[in-house]
Short mmCIF file of C-alpha atoms in Angstrom, two decimals:
data_model
loop_
_atom_site.label_atom_id
_atom_site.label_comp_id
_atom_site.label_asym_id
_atom_site.label_seq_id
_atom_site.Cartn_x
_atom_site.Cartn_y
_atom_site.Cartn_z
CA VAL A 1 -19.43 -36.08 10.45
CA VAL A 2 -18.33 -36.50 6.82
CA GLN A 3 -14.95 -35.62 5.35
CA GLU A 4 -14.19 -32.85 2.87
CA TYR A 5 -14.35 -35.30 -0.04
CA GLU A 6 -17.60 -36.96 1.12
CA ARG A 7 -21.29 -36.11 1.06
CA ALA A 8 -24.20 -37.58 3.02
CA VAL A 9 -27.51 -38.34 1.31
CA ILE A 10 -30.26 -38.40 3.97
CA PHE A 11 -33.57 -40.25 3.73
CA ARG A 12 -36.31 -39.32 6.20
CA LEU A 13 -38.97 -42.01 6.42
CA GLY A 14 -37.90 -43.25 2.99
CA ARG A 15 -37.98 -39.85 1.28
CA LEU A 16 -35.03 -37.74 0.24
CA LEU A 17 -34.43 -34.86 2.59
CA SER A 18 -34.79 -31.46 0.92
CA GLY A 19 -31.67 -29.40 0.43
CA GLY A 20 -29.61 -32.08 -1.26
CA ALA A 21 -26.62 -33.92 0.13
CA LYS A 22 -25.11 -32.72 3.40
CA GLY A 23 -21.48 -32.02 4.11
CA PRO A 24 -18.67 -31.67 4.48
CA GLY A 25 -18.52 -31.39 8.25
CA ILE A 26 -21.15 -32.10 10.89
CA PHE A 27 -24.82 -32.79 10.30
CA PHE A 28 -27.66 -34.09 12.47
CA ILE A 29 -30.12 -36.94 11.94
CA LEU A 30 -33.16 -38.15 13.87
CA PRO A 31 -32.62 -41.66 15.24
CA CYS A 32 -34.96 -44.34 13.89
CA ILE A 33 -36.41 -41.83 11.40
CA ASP A 34 -33.48 -40.77 9.23
CA ALA A 35 -31.07 -42.98 7.30
CA TYR A 36 -28.09 -41.71 5.36
CA ALA A 37 -25.54 -42.95 2.85
CA ARG A 38 -21.98 -41.69 2.43
CA VAL A 39 -20.84 -40.87 -1.07
CA ASP A 40 -17.15 -40.45 -1.96
CA LEU A 41 -16.58 -37.66 -4.48
CA ARG A 42 -12.94 -38.43 -5.23
CA THR A 43 -11.84 -39.58 -8.68
CA ARG A 44 -11.72 -43.34 -9.04
CA THR A 45 -9.62 -45.39 -11.42
CA TYR A 46 -10.92 -48.50 -13.11
CA ASP A 47 -8.54 -50.75 -14.99
CA ILE A 48 -10.64 -52.47 -17.65
CA PRO A 49 -9.46 -56.09 -17.94
CA PRO A 50 -8.29 -57.26 -21.38
CA GLN A 51 -11.22 -57.67 -23.74
CA GLU A 52 -11.10 -60.12 -26.65
CA VAL A 53 -12.42 -58.12 -29.61
CA LEU A 54 -13.08 -59.06 -33.23
CA THR A 55 -12.25 -55.99 -35.32
CA LYS A 56 -14.12 -54.84 -38.41
CA ASP A 57 -11.60 -56.60 -40.68
CA SER A 58 -11.99 -59.91 -38.74
CA VAL A 59 -8.82 -59.77 -36.64
CA THR A 60 -8.91 -60.94 -33.03
CA VAL A 61 -7.11 -58.54 -30.66
CA SER A 62 -6.93 -58.10 -26.90
CA VAL A 63 -7.52 -54.53 -25.73
CA ASP A 64 -7.41 -53.05 -22.23
CA ALA A 65 -8.00 -49.50 -21.04
CA VAL A 66 -8.18 -47.24 -17.98
CA VAL A 67 -11.20 -45.14 -17.04
CA TYR A 68 -11.07 -42.20 -14.61
CA TYR A 69 -14.44 -41.15 -13.22
CA ARG A 70 -15.99 -39.52 -10.16
CA VAL A 71 -19.39 -38.86 -8.62
CA SER A 72 -20.64 -35.43 -9.71
CA ASN A 73 -24.09 -35.60 -8.07
CA ALA A 74 -24.25 -37.58 -4.84
CA THR A 75 -28.05 -37.56 -4.56
CA VAL A 76 -28.60 -38.86 -8.10
CA SER A 77 -25.92 -41.56 -7.73
CA ILE A 78 -27.84 -42.99 -4.75
CA ALA A 79 -31.42 -42.47 -5.89
CA ASN A 80 -31.24 -43.37 -9.60
CA VAL A 81 -29.03 -46.46 -9.66
CA GLU A 82 -28.42 -49.31 -7.25
CA ASN A 83 -24.63 -49.33 -7.58
CA ALA A 84 -23.26 -46.48 -9.69
CA HIS A 85 -19.64 -47.67 -9.60
CA HIS A 86 -20.42 -51.25 -10.63
CA SER A 87 -22.74 -50.07 -13.40
CA THR A 88 -20.12 -47.67 -14.75
CA ARG A 89 -17.49 -50.40 -14.86
CA LEU A 90 -19.73 -52.84 -16.71
CA LEU A 91 -20.70 -50.14 -19.18
CA ALA A 92 -17.03 -49.30 -19.76
CA GLN A 93 -16.26 -52.92 -20.70
CA THR A 94 -19.22 -53.12 -23.07
CA THR A 95 -18.46 -49.77 -24.69
CA LEU A 96 -14.83 -50.74 -25.26
CA ARG A 97 -15.83 -53.95 -27.04
CA ASN A 98 -18.44 -52.17 -29.17
CA ILE A 99 -16.09 -49.39 -30.29
CA MET A 100 -13.22 -51.72 -31.13
CA GLY A 101 -15.54 -54.00 -33.08
CA GLN A 102 -16.54 -51.12 -35.37
CA ARG A 103 -13.02 -50.18 -36.44
CA PRO A 104 -10.39 -51.93 -38.58
CA LEU A 105 -7.05 -52.95 -37.14
CA HIS A 106 -4.98 -50.12 -38.62
CA GLU A 107 -7.26 -47.50 -37.04
CA ILE A 108 -7.06 -49.21 -33.64
CA LEU A 109 -3.26 -49.13 -33.79
CA SER A 110 -2.86 -45.59 -35.11
CA GLU A 111 -5.85 -43.64 -33.72
CA ARG A 112 -5.90 -44.45 -30.04
CA GLU A 113 -6.44 -40.84 -29.04
CA SER A 114 -9.59 -40.44 -31.13
CA ILE A 115 -10.91 -43.80 -29.91
CA SER A 116 -10.35 -42.73 -26.31
CA GLN A 117 -12.20 -39.44 -26.88
CA HIS A 118 -15.10 -41.24 -28.56
CA MET A 119 -15.34 -43.75 -25.74
CA LYS A 120 -15.25 -40.95 -23.14
CA SER A 121 -18.12 -39.08 -24.81
CA LEU A 122 -20.26 -42.23 -24.98
CA LEU A 123 -19.63 -43.12 -21.34
CA ASP A 124 -20.17 -39.57 -20.14
CA GLU A 125 -23.49 -39.36 -21.97
CA ALA A 126 -24.71 -42.69 -20.61
CA THR A 127 -23.63 -42.13 -16.98
CA GLU A 128 -24.95 -38.57 -16.68
CA SER A 129 -28.27 -39.86 -15.35
CA TRP A 130 -26.37 -41.85 -12.70
CA GLY A 131 -24.57 -38.80 -11.32
CA ILE A 132 -21.22 -40.01 -12.69
CA ASN A 133 -18.76 -37.83 -14.61
CA VAL A 134 -16.20 -39.68 -16.77
CA GLU A 135 -13.06 -37.53 -16.74
CA ARG A 136 -10.66 -39.49 -18.91
CA VAL A 137 -10.29 -42.72 -20.89
CA GLU A 138 -6.95 -44.12 -22.01
CA ILE A 139 -6.31 -47.16 -24.22
CA LYS A 140 -3.46 -48.96 -22.50
CA ASP A 141 -2.42 -51.76 -24.81
CA VAL A 142 -3.50 -53.58 -27.95
CA ARG A 143 -2.10 -57.12 -28.07
CA LEU A 144 -2.02 -58.94 -31.38
CA PRO A 145 -1.67 -62.69 -32.01
CA VAL A 146 1.91 -63.88 -32.51
CA GLN A 147 1.25 -65.08 -36.06
CA LEU A 148 -0.21 -61.71 -37.00
CA GLN A 149 2.80 -59.92 -35.53
CA ARG A 150 5.14 -62.04 -37.65
CA ALA A 151 3.06 -61.40 -40.77
CA MET A 152 3.07 -57.62 -40.15
CA ALA A 153 6.83 -57.67 -39.53
CA ALA A 154 7.41 -59.56 -42.79
CA GLU A 155 5.18 -57.10 -44.66
CA ALA A 156 7.04 -54.11 -43.23
CA GLU A 157 10.41 -55.67 -44.10
CA ALA A 158 9.30 -56.32 -47.69
CA ALA A 159 8.07 -52.74 -47.99
CA ARG A 160 11.41 -51.39 -46.74
CA GLU A 161 13.34 -53.57 -49.21
CA ALA A 162 11.13 -52.35 -52.06
CA ARG A 163 11.74 -48.72 -51.11
CA ALA A 164 15.49 -49.37 -50.88
CA LYS A 165 15.54 -50.83 -54.39
CA VAL A 166 13.59 -47.87 -55.77
CA ILE A 167 15.96 -45.39 -54.10
CA ALA A 168 19.00 -47.28 -55.45
CA ALA A 169 17.53 -47.26 -58.96
CA GLU A 170 16.87 -43.52 -58.76
CA GLY A 171 20.45 -42.98 -57.60
CA GLU A 172 21.81 -44.96 -60.54
CA GLN A 173 19.64 -42.94 -62.92
CA LYS A 174 20.87 -39.62 -61.53
CA ALA A 175 24.49 -40.83 -61.57
CA SER A 176 24.22 -41.89 -65.22
CA ARG A 177 22.83 -38.47 -66.16
CA ALA A 178 25.68 -36.75 -64.33
CA LEU A 179 28.25 -38.95 -66.10
CA ARG A 180 26.70 -38.16 -69.45
CA GLU A 181 26.90 -34.43 -68.77
CA ALA A 182 30.51 -34.82 -67.61
CA SER A 183 31.43 -36.71 -70.78
CA GLU A 184 29.89 -33.97 -72.91
CA VAL A 185 31.94 -31.31 -71.09
CA ILE A 186 35.16 -33.31 -71.46
CA GLY A 187 34.40 -33.97 -75.14
CA ASP A 188 34.01 -30.25 -75.83
CA SER A 189 37.33 -29.40 -74.13
CA PRO A 190 40.31 -31.77 -74.60
CA ALA A 191 42.22 -29.94 -71.86
CA ALA A 192 39.56 -30.95 -69.34
CA LEU A 193 40.47 -34.63 -69.85
CA GLN A 194 44.13 -33.86 -69.17
CA LEU A 195 43.23 -32.00 -65.95
CA ARG A 196 40.99 -34.86 -64.84
CA TYR A 197 43.79 -37.32 -65.54
CA LEU A 198 46.24 -35.33 -63.41
CA GLN A 199 43.68 -35.03 -60.61
CA THR A 200 43.20 -38.79 -60.62
CA LEU A 201 46.96 -39.31 -60.33
CA ASN A 202 47.07 -36.87 -57.41
CA THR A 203 44.30 -38.79 -55.62
CA ILE A 204 46.03 -42.15 -56.15
CA SER A 205 49.35 -40.79 -54.87
CA ALA A 206 47.69 -39.40 -51.73
CA GLU A 207 45.76 -42.57 -50.82
CA LYS A 208 48.11 -45.29 -52.07
CA ASN A 209 51.60 -44.14 -51.14
CA SER A 210 53.11 -47.56 -51.88
CA THR A 211 51.70 -47.66 -55.41
CA ILE A 212 54.00 -46.69 -58.27
CA VAL A 213 52.19 -45.04 -61.18
CA PHE A 214 53.76 -44.50 -64.59
CA PRO A 215 51.72 -41.82 -66.33
CA LEU A 216 51.06 -42.30 -70.00
CA PRO A 217 50.84 -39.08 -72.01
CA ILE A 218 47.33 -38.30 -73.13
CA ASP A 219 48.63 -36.91 -76.42
CA MET A 220 49.85 -40.35 -77.41
CA LEU A 221 46.42 -41.84 -76.80
CA THR A 222 44.85 -38.99 -78.73
CA TYR A 223 47.14 -39.68 -81.71
CA PHE A 224 46.14 -43.34 -81.82
CA MET A 225 42.46 -42.46 -81.52
CA GLN A 226 42.76 -40.01 -84.41
CA SER A 227 44.60 -42.61 -86.50
CA LYS A 228 41.87 -45.16 -85.84
CA GLY A 229 39.23 -42.66 -86.84
CA ALA A 230 41.06 -41.83 -90.07
#
């Protein structure tokens, strides 16, 4: 008797029995003539141990992944390969190292999804003849050397400081243009300067209540400026 998630591959005098794998449920064999092997069809998870990989741009990283696979054809998994599970796991390790060695570091860090899909397609194509179906591949972690992490952090910090300086310079440029336009408006209308002066006094009186301000008439300043010009 085999379970719902199992199949039995029967050999009669060394030859595969016609009709394919048996199960689930009860099946009958002839003693001393038939031999059978149980095959589990449930999805298995393989945690690929960390692999030391030299990337395309000559950076050493440690990469680990998870592979989800299951037996899709019980008869083929017994007849075509000695140990389908062990072979699939070794192939997963080799494929991971090969794929990571063909890509630069920035692609490994930013394109994990595409790398996982590429690795899945390669594994699925290679294990089809073993009766194995690779369902999913996930890149778990990419560990960088400590010195490289510090160098990347310093590079990112320098880039942020450069962007901050550029933004500050652009702000100063826009502020200077606005001040120039404001000065032109005030120069065209002398009353605008008087209104701005009164507004400034109002702001000072609201924020600094303990400050005593003695306003100086603008007309007096205008008289002296005209005298200097004459």
